[in-house]
Short mmCIF file of C-alpha atoms in Angstrom, two decimals:
data_model
loop_
_atom_site.label_atom_id
_atom_site.label_comp_id
_atom_site.label_asym_id
_atom_site.label_seq_id
_atom_site.Cartn_x
_atom_site.Cartn_y
_atom_site.Cartn_z
CA MET A 1 48.53 1.78 -38.21
CA PRO A 2 49.64 -1.17 -40.31
CA ARG A 3 52.03 -2.27 -37.56
CA SER A 4 49.26 -3.79 -35.49
CA SER A 5 47.23 -5.13 -38.42
CA PRO A 6 49.55 -7.66 -40.04
CA THR A 7 46.77 -9.91 -41.29
CA LEU A 8 44.80 -7.25 -43.16
CA VAL A 9 45.01 -7.08 -46.92
CA ARG A 10 46.64 -3.90 -48.23
CA ALA A 11 44.54 -1.15 -46.69
CA ILE A 12 43.74 0.80 -49.84
CA GLU A 13 42.55 -2.41 -51.52
CA ASN A 14 40.47 -3.60 -48.58
CA PRO A 15 36.79 -4.32 -49.26
CA CYS A 16 35.93 -2.18 -46.22
CA ALA A 17 35.73 1.47 -47.27
CA ILE A 18 36.59 2.61 -43.73
CA ILE A 19 39.89 0.74 -43.92
CA ARG A 20 40.56 2.17 -47.38
CA SER A 21 40.22 5.68 -45.91
CA LEU A 22 42.66 4.68 -43.17
CA GLY A 23 45.03 3.45 -45.87
CA VAL A 24 45.28 7.07 -47.01
CA LEU A 25 44.91 8.78 -43.62
CA THR A 26 47.66 6.64 -42.15
CA ASP A 27 48.66 8.57 -39.05
CA THR A 28 48.16 11.67 -36.94
CA TRP A 29 50.46 13.70 -39.17
CA THR A 30 48.32 12.97 -42.19
CA PHE A 31 45.20 14.29 -40.46
CA LEU A 32 47.14 17.34 -39.29
CA LEU A 33 48.48 18.07 -42.77
CA VAL A 34 44.95 18.01 -44.17
CA ARG A 35 43.80 20.25 -41.31
CA GLU A 36 46.62 22.71 -42.02
CA ALA A 37 45.86 22.66 -45.75
CA LEU A 38 42.22 23.44 -44.96
CA LEU A 39 43.47 26.42 -42.94
CA GLY A 40 45.41 27.71 -45.97
CA THR A 41 48.91 26.31 -45.43
CA GLN A 42 50.55 25.65 -48.81
CA THR A 43 54.33 25.35 -48.75
CA PHE A 44 56.72 22.79 -47.31
CA ALA A 45 58.23 25.41 -44.99
CA GLN A 46 54.80 26.50 -43.76
CA PHE A 47 53.73 22.93 -42.99
CA ARG A 48 57.05 22.21 -41.27
CA ASP A 49 56.99 25.35 -39.15
CA SER A 50 53.35 25.18 -38.14
CA LEU A 51 53.45 21.51 -37.11
CA GLY A 52 57.06 21.09 -35.99
CA ILE A 53 57.21 17.98 -38.15
CA ALA A 54 60.58 16.50 -39.18
CA SER A 55 61.45 17.26 -42.81
CA ASP A 56 61.82 13.62 -43.83
CA VAL A 57 58.44 12.69 -42.34
CA LEU A 58 56.84 15.73 -43.98
CA THR A 59 58.34 14.83 -47.37
CA ALA A 60 57.01 11.27 -47.11
CA ARG A 61 53.53 12.30 -45.94
CA LEU A 62 53.10 14.98 -48.62
CA ALA A 63 54.24 12.52 -51.31
CA SER A 64 51.73 9.96 -50.04
CA LEU A 65 48.88 12.50 -50.03
CA VAL A 66 49.77 13.51 -53.60
CA GLU A 67 49.99 9.84 -54.64
CA HIS A 68 46.55 9.14 -53.20
CA GLY A 69 44.98 12.15 -54.89
CA VAL A 70 44.32 14.17 -51.73
CA MET A 71 46.77 16.96 -52.59
CA GLU A 72 48.28 18.24 -55.77
CA ARG A 73 51.69 19.80 -56.15
CA THR A 74 52.14 22.95 -58.22
CA PRO A 75 55.41 24.80 -58.77
CA TYR A 76 55.66 28.43 -57.72
CA GLN A 77 58.50 30.92 -57.72
CA GLU A 78 59.05 34.04 -55.68
CA PRO A 79 61.25 36.77 -57.19
CA GLY A 80 64.92 35.91 -56.86
CA GLN A 81 64.21 32.46 -55.41
CA ARG A 82 64.37 29.01 -56.92
CA THR A 83 61.21 27.24 -57.96
CA ARG A 84 59.43 25.54 -55.09
CA ASP A 85 56.33 23.37 -54.74
CA ALA A 86 53.02 24.46 -53.28
CA TYR A 87 50.45 21.93 -52.10
CA HIS A 88 46.73 22.32 -52.56
CA LEU A 89 43.88 20.03 -51.64
CA THR A 90 42.17 18.36 -54.58
CA PRO A 91 38.36 18.02 -54.55
CA ALA A 92 38.91 14.63 -52.85
CA GLY A 93 40.98 16.42 -50.22
CA GLU A 94 38.32 19.09 -49.72
CA ASP A 95 35.84 16.28 -49.27
CA LEU A 96 37.73 15.19 -46.15
CA LYS A 97 36.16 18.16 -44.34
CA THR A 98 33.23 16.00 -43.29
CA VAL A 99 35.61 13.42 -41.77
CA LEU A 100 37.65 16.07 -39.96
CA VAL A 101 34.61 17.92 -38.64
CA ALA A 102 33.11 14.63 -37.41
CA MET A 103 36.34 13.72 -35.63
CA GLN A 104 36.77 17.17 -34.15
CA GLN A 105 33.21 17.14 -32.89
CA TRP A 106 33.63 13.73 -31.30
CA GLY A 107 36.91 14.65 -29.60
CA HIS A 108 35.44 17.91 -28.36
CA ALA A 109 32.37 16.17 -26.93
CA HIS A 110 33.89 12.97 -25.56
CA VAL A 111 37.56 13.63 -24.77
CA PRO A 112 37.11 17.07 -23.26
CA GLN A 113 40.04 19.36 -22.74
CA ASP A 114 39.89 23.02 -23.71
CA PRO A 115 36.35 24.37 -23.54
CA GLU A 116 36.75 26.23 -26.83
CA LEU A 117 37.80 24.89 -30.20
CA ARG A 118 40.71 26.80 -31.73
CA VAL A 119 39.76 25.91 -35.27
CA VAL A 120 36.11 25.97 -36.27
CA PRO A 121 34.29 24.97 -39.45
CA LEU A 122 32.26 27.88 -40.83
CA THR A 123 30.30 28.49 -44.01
CA VAL A 124 32.28 30.70 -46.39
CA GLU A 125 29.25 32.94 -46.79
CA GLY A 126 27.77 34.16 -43.54
CA HIS A 127 30.30 32.38 -41.30
CA ARG A 128 27.70 30.05 -39.88
CA ARG A 129 29.08 27.23 -37.75
CA VAL A 130 28.56 23.80 -39.30
CA ARG A 131 28.37 20.37 -37.73
CA ALA A 132 28.82 16.89 -39.16
CA GLU A 133 25.49 15.08 -38.97
CA LEU A 134 23.83 11.97 -40.30
CA VAL A 135 21.23 13.00 -42.86
CA ASP A 136 18.50 10.93 -44.51
CA PRO A 137 17.63 11.09 -48.24
CA ALA A 138 15.07 13.83 -47.56
CA GLY A 139 17.81 16.02 -46.06
CA ARG A 140 16.64 15.57 -42.48
CA VAL A 141 19.18 15.23 -39.68
CA VAL A 142 18.92 11.82 -37.97
CA ALA A 143 20.24 11.23 -34.44
CA PRO A 144 23.01 8.60 -34.22
CA GLU A 145 20.87 6.37 -32.00
CA ALA A 146 18.26 6.20 -34.79
CA VAL A 147 20.81 4.78 -37.24
CA ARG A 148 22.30 1.33 -37.44
CA PHE A 149 24.81 -0.41 -39.66
CA MET A 150 23.54 -3.39 -41.61
CA ARG A 151 25.39 -5.95 -43.71
CA THR A 152 24.29 -6.16 -47.32
CA ALA A 153 26.58 -9.07 -48.14
CA PRO A 154 27.92 -12.11 -46.28
CA ARG A 155 30.60 -11.49 -43.71
CA PRO A 156 33.95 -11.66 -45.49
CA ALA A 157 36.81 -13.91 -44.47
CA PRO A 158 38.71 -12.56 -41.44
CA MET A 159 41.77 -11.84 -43.56
CA GLU A 160 39.75 -9.27 -45.46
CA ALA A 161 38.33 -7.90 -42.23
CA MET B 1 50.15 6.39 -34.81
CA PRO B 2 52.30 7.76 -31.97
CA ARG B 3 55.37 6.16 -33.50
CA SER B 4 55.66 8.88 -36.12
CA SER B 5 54.53 11.73 -33.88
CA PRO B 6 57.18 11.80 -31.17
CA THR B 7 56.94 15.54 -30.55
CA LEU B 8 53.19 15.68 -29.97
CA VAL B 9 51.89 16.05 -26.45
CA ARG B 10 49.90 13.04 -25.23
CA ALA B 11 47.18 12.66 -27.83
CA ILE B 12 44.17 12.58 -25.52
CA GLU B 13 45.38 15.78 -23.83
CA ASN B 14 46.16 17.61 -27.07
CA PRO B 15 44.46 20.99 -27.58
CA CYS B 16 43.40 19.77 -31.05
CA ALA B 17 40.15 17.81 -30.76
CA ILE B 18 40.96 15.86 -33.94
CA ILE B 19 44.14 14.55 -32.31
CA ARG B 20 42.24 13.73 -29.12
CA SER B 21 39.87 11.56 -31.19
CA LEU B 22 42.91 9.85 -32.72
CA GLY B 23 44.22 9.28 -29.20
CA VAL B 24 41.21 7.00 -28.69
CA LEU B 25 40.88 5.66 -32.24
CA THR B 26 44.50 4.66 -32.29
CA ASP B 27 44.65 2.16 -35.14
CA THR B 28 42.71 0.26 -37.78
CA TRP B 29 41.67 -2.39 -35.28
CA THR B 30 40.02 0.20 -33.09
CA PHE B 31 37.89 1.47 -35.97
CA LEU B 32 37.02 -2.12 -36.91
CA LEU B 33 36.04 -3.02 -33.35
CA VAL B 34 33.66 -0.06 -33.26
CA ARG B 35 32.29 -1.05 -36.68
CA GLU B 36 31.72 -4.63 -35.45
CA ALA B 37 30.07 -3.40 -32.27
CA LEU B 38 27.75 -1.24 -34.37
CA LEU B 39 26.85 -4.40 -36.30
CA GLY B 40 25.91 -6.17 -33.07
CA THR B 41 29.07 -8.03 -32.12
CA GLN B 42 29.33 -8.33 -28.34
CA THR B 43 31.66 -11.02 -27.05
CA PHE B 44 35.41 -11.48 -27.12
CA ALA B 45 35.04 -14.66 -29.20
CA GLN B 46 32.75 -12.93 -31.70
CA PHE B 47 35.15 -10.01 -32.16
CA ARG B 48 38.10 -12.38 -32.50
CA ASP B 49 36.40 -14.66 -35.01
CA SER B 50 34.88 -11.94 -37.16
CA LEU B 51 38.07 -9.90 -37.47
CA GLY B 52 40.76 -12.57 -37.21
CA ILE B 53 42.49 -10.38 -34.62
CA ALA B 54 45.11 -11.86 -32.28
CA SER B 55 43.78 -12.37 -28.75
CA ASP B 56 46.41 -10.22 -27.06
CA VAL B 57 45.76 -7.31 -29.44
CA LEU B 58 42.01 -7.70 -28.98
CA THR B 59 42.36 -7.72 -25.18
CA ALA B 60 44.43 -4.53 -25.29
CA ARG B 61 42.12 -2.71 -27.72
CA LEU B 62 38.93 -3.61 -25.85
CA ALA B 63 40.52 -2.50 -22.56
CA SER B 64 41.51 0.80 -24.17
CA LEU B 65 38.03 1.38 -25.57
CA VAL B 66 36.53 0.66 -22.12
CA GLU B 67 39.09 2.96 -20.48
CA HIS B 68 38.21 5.78 -22.87
CA GLY B 69 34.49 5.38 -22.35
CA VAL B 70 33.67 4.09 -25.84
CA MET B 71 32.59 0.63 -24.68
CA GLU B 72 31.35 -0.80 -21.42
CA ARG B 73 31.91 -4.30 -20.17
CA THR B 74 29.05 -6.28 -18.63
CA PRO B 75 29.26 -9.81 -17.32
CA TYR B 76 27.00 -12.46 -18.80
CA GLN B 77 26.68 -16.17 -18.26
CA GLU B 78 25.32 -18.90 -20.47
CA PRO B 79 23.96 -22.05 -18.77
CA GLY B 80 26.76 -24.35 -17.68
CA GLN B 81 29.46 -21.89 -18.70
CA ARG B 82 31.66 -19.60 -16.64
CA THR B 83 30.89 -15.89 -16.48
CA ARG B 84 32.18 -13.96 -19.46
CA ASP B 85 32.22 -10.30 -20.50
CA ALA B 86 30.07 -8.70 -23.15
CA TYR B 87 30.98 -5.37 -24.69
CA HIS B 88 28.49 -2.69 -25.61
CA LEU B 89 28.99 0.76 -27.05
CA THR B 90 28.31 3.60 -24.64
CA PRO B 91 26.49 6.70 -25.91
CA ALA B 92 29.96 8.12 -26.72
CA GLY B 93 30.64 4.98 -28.77
CA GLU B 94 27.31 5.26 -30.57
CA ASP B 95 28.23 8.84 -31.36
CA LEU B 96 31.16 7.55 -33.42
CA LYS B 97 28.67 6.60 -36.13
CA THR B 98 29.06 10.01 -37.73
CA VAL B 99 32.84 9.54 -37.90
CA LEU B 100 32.56 6.03 -39.33
CA VAL B 101 29.93 6.97 -41.89
CA ALA B 102 32.04 9.95 -42.99
CA MET B 103 35.12 7.76 -43.37
CA GLN B 104 33.23 5.02 -45.18
CA GLN B 105 31.71 7.55 -47.57
CA TRP B 106 35.10 9.10 -48.32
CA GLY B 107 36.80 5.75 -48.93
CA HIS B 108 33.92 4.61 -51.12
CA ALA B 109 34.04 7.80 -53.20
CA HIS B 110 37.77 8.41 -53.41
CA VAL B 111 39.56 5.07 -52.97
CA PRO B 112 37.21 3.01 -55.12
CA GLN B 113 37.25 -0.75 -54.97
CA ASP B 114 34.05 -2.76 -54.77
CA PRO B 115 31.14 -0.94 -56.35
CA GLU B 116 28.82 -1.85 -53.48
CA LEU B 117 29.25 -1.25 -49.78
CA ARG B 118 28.86 -4.40 -47.71
CA VAL B 119 27.82 -2.54 -44.59
CA VAL B 120 25.42 0.38 -44.95
CA PRO B 121 24.11 2.94 -42.45
CA LEU B 122 20.30 2.91 -42.34
CA THR B 123 17.67 4.54 -40.19
CA VAL B 124 16.27 2.06 -37.68
CA GLU B 125 12.74 3.05 -38.72
CA GLY B 126 12.12 2.86 -42.44
CA HIS B 127 15.63 1.65 -43.33
CA ARG B 128 16.47 4.86 -45.16
CA ARG B 129 20.10 5.22 -46.16
CA VAL B 130 21.89 8.02 -44.33
CA ARG B 131 24.95 10.04 -45.28
CA ALA B 132 27.36 12.11 -43.21
CA GLU B 133 26.97 15.75 -44.22
CA LEU B 134 27.98 19.18 -43.04
CA VAL B 135 24.90 20.95 -41.73
CA ASP B 136 24.41 24.61 -40.80
CA PRO B 137 22.56 25.81 -37.68
CA ALA B 138 19.27 25.94 -39.65
CA GLY B 139 19.62 22.23 -40.46
CA ARG B 140 20.53 22.79 -44.10
CA VAL B 141 23.15 20.59 -45.75
CA VAL B 142 26.18 22.63 -46.85
CA ALA B 143 28.57 21.40 -49.57
CA PRO B 144 32.18 20.88 -48.38
CA GLU B 145 33.45 23.56 -50.80
CA ALA B 146 31.19 26.10 -49.07
CA VAL B 147 32.85 25.46 -45.69
CA ARG B 148 36.24 26.49 -44.42
CA PHE B 149 38.18 26.05 -41.23
CA MET B 150 39.08 29.21 -39.35
CA ARG B 151 41.32 29.74 -36.35
CA THR B 152 39.64 31.30 -33.34
CA ALA B 153 42.82 31.51 -31.29
CA PRO B 154 46.49 32.10 -32.03
CA ARG B 155 48.39 29.23 -33.61
CA PRO B 156 49.78 27.10 -30.79
CA ALA B 157 53.42 26.17 -30.39
CA PRO B 158 54.47 23.38 -32.78
CA MET B 159 54.90 20.96 -29.88
CA GLU B 160 51.19 21.20 -29.23
CA ALA B 161 50.45 20.87 -32.95
#
């Protein structure tokens, strides 16, 4: 993403929280790695084989996710093998579920392709399907058309977006 | 994003709905253009001046958003001026609010910077602050740790992600 945004301040320091998220979720691979981790993928070999991602790209993306606190690396060892690293989502990484569900929902609704999702978000207990929704302070779901964005502070300089 | 994902099938045709969303929301500018549109920005000059985006990039991004059904272009004319285009979010574009609120929330919580958001999502009536949440079929908010992703179909070939 940074390629086309040369005038933006460093994404993870940007005053806009949306851009800061994009400074961590930098490309399609990053989203896919989080998706795979949410499905239970843990090791370098598992990520590589399930996504067909080049090893050098995978190494860089995992390091970046660890650096930004989305994943943590823990050593593990199988009998007779050398010590390897396993990757787990941190609580911040788990918290990306809402982002991923919202994006999945939007893509499913507005860029239609397969009629059925192949990965679905379910409650752990009861396996009830969940959706990402806008919710007011009383816990009521609010339709998108009943919500608007409002500025609370003056528009920043363009360089800060 | 495509630069680092050479083996993926064309994003907007990908079986993964998350990738299809990323095939439309291709870079930081795209997210920012949607954010600006949600704040009421409508004309080419307004988008350019508020974001400090280069005209050729802006032209390309607006055309892409129109092509993908996120924005629609309508001609308008001010007295004594030539006809120009105004850009409005379609219902599909409005539906991106959930994605943007989820990303803003995550960046605000996990990549902290300013203590206060400068753009907040509020209900049109009553100006109540909304959050993006995972919600079960009964309309109850479910914590992210109580949700997991499950595959409903066999893992696709790596080329399809």
